[in-house]
Short mmCIF file of C-alpha atoms in Angstrom, two decimals:
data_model
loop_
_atom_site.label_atom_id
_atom_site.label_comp_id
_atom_site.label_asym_id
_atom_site.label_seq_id
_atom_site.Cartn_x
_atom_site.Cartn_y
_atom_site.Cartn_z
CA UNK K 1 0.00 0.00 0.00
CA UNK K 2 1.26 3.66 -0.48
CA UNK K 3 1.46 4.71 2.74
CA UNK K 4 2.76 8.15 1.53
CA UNK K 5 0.70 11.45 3.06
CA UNK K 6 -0.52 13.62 0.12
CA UNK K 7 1.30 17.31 0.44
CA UNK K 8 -1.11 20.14 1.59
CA UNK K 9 -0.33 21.64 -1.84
CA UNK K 10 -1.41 18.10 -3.69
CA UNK K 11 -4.59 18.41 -1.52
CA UNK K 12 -5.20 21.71 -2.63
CA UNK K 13 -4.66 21.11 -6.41
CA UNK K 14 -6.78 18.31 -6.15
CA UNK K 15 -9.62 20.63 -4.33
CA UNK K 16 -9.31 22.93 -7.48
CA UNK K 17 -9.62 20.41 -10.12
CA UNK K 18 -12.94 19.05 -8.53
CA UNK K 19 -13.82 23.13 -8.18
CA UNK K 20 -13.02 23.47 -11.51
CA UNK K 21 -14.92 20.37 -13.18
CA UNK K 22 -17.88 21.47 -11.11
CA UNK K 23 -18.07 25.55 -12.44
CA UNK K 24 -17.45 24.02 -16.24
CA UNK K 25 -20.80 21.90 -15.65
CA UNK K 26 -22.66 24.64 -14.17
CA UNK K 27 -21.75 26.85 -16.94
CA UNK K 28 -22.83 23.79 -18.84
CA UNK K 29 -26.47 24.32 -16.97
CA UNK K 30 -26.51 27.66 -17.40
CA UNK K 31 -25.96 27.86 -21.22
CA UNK K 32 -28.52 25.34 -21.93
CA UNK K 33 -30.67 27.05 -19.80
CA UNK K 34 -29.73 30.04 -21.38
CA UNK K 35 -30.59 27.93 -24.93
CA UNK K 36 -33.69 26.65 -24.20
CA UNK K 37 -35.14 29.83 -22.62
CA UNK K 38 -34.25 31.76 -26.09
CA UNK K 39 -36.24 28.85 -27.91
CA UNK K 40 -39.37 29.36 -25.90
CA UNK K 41 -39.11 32.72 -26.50
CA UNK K 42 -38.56 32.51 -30.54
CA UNK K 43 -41.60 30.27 -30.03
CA UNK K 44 -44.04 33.02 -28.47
CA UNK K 45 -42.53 35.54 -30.34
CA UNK K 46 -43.48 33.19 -33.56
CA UNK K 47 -47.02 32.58 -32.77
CA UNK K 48 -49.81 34.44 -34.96
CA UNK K 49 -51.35 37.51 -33.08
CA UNK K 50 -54.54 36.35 -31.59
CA UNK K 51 -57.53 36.84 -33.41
CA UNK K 52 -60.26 39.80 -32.70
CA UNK K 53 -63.35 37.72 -32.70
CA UNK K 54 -63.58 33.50 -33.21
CA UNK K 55 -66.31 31.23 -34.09
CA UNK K 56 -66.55 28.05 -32.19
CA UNK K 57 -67.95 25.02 -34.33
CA UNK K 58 -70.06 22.54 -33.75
CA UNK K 59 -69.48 18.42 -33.09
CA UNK K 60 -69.17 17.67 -36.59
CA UNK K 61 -67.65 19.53 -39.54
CA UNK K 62 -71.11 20.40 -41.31
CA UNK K 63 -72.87 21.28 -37.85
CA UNK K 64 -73.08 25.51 -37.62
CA UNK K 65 -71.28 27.81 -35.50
CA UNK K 66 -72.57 26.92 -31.38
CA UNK K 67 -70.82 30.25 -29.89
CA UNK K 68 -69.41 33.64 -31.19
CA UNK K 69 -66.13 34.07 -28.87
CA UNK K 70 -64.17 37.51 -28.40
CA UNK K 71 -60.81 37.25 -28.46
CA UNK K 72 -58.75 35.30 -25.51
CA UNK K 73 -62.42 33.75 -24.28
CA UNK K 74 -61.06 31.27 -21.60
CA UNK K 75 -64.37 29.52 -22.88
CA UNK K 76 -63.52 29.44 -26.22
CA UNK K 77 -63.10 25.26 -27.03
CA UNK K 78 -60.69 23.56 -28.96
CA UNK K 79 -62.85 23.95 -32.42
CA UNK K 80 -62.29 27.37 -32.75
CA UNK K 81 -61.51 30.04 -35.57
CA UNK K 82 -60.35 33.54 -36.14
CA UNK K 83 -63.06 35.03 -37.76
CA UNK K 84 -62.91 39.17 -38.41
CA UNK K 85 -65.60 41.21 -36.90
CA UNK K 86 -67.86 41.73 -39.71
CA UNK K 87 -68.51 37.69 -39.94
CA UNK K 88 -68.88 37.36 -36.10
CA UNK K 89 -71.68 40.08 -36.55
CA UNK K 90 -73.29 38.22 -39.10
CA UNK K 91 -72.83 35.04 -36.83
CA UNK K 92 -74.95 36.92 -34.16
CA UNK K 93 -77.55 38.09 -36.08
CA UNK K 94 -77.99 34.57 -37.70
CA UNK K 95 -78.83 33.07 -34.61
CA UNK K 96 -75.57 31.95 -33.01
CA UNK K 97 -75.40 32.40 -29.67
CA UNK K 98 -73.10 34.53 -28.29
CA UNK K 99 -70.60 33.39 -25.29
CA UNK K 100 -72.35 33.93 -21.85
CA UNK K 101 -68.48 34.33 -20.64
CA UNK K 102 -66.18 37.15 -23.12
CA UNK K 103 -69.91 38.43 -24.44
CA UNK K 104 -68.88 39.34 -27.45
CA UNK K 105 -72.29 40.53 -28.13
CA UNK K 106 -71.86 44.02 -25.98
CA UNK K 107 -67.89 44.14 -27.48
CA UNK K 108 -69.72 44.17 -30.98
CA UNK K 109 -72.71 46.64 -29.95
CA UNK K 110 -74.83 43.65 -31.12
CA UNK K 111 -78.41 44.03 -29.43
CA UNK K 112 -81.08 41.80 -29.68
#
């Protein structure tokens, strides 16, 4: 066995190699965090503006229109489309309902 006592300086270099190794993986961390924070932002920054007024269909593809959303609705399902404000008025006075939630109704000036 080596029965030989490491130097104070040997410990020390040793310290700063492990010091090192560790603050070249956090810089690691940090520039993938640094990456994948810049990709979620190119990803908002990407998405279409949200739409003024939407239409949310029915079940099927041929059912009609069941709700007339304002923009952002919280409501607003997963059947939804951007539709600009002269069609959602024409929505309303056709019959569709308007969202009990964003009324879009009193956004448009749309009285019954």
């Amino acid at each position: 066995m080596n029965d030989r006592v490491p130097s104070r300086i040997e410990m020390l270099r040793f310290v700063e190699r492990v010091q090192v190794a560790d603050l070249e993986r956090t810089r690691r961390w940090i520039a993938e965090e640094e990456r994948r924070e810049a990709e979620q932002q190119r990803g908002l920054d990407a998405r279409p503006p949200q739409p003024d007024w939407m239409l949310e269909g029915g079940l099927s593809r041929d059912a009609p229109p069941v709700y007339v959303h304002a923009g952002g609705c919280h409501m607003a399902g997963k059947r939804v489309k951007g539709v600009p404000r002269d069609v959602a008025l024409r929505a309303l006075t056709e019959g569709i309902d308007a969202c009990p939630h964003c009324r879009p109704d009193s956004e448009l000036g749309f009285l019954d």
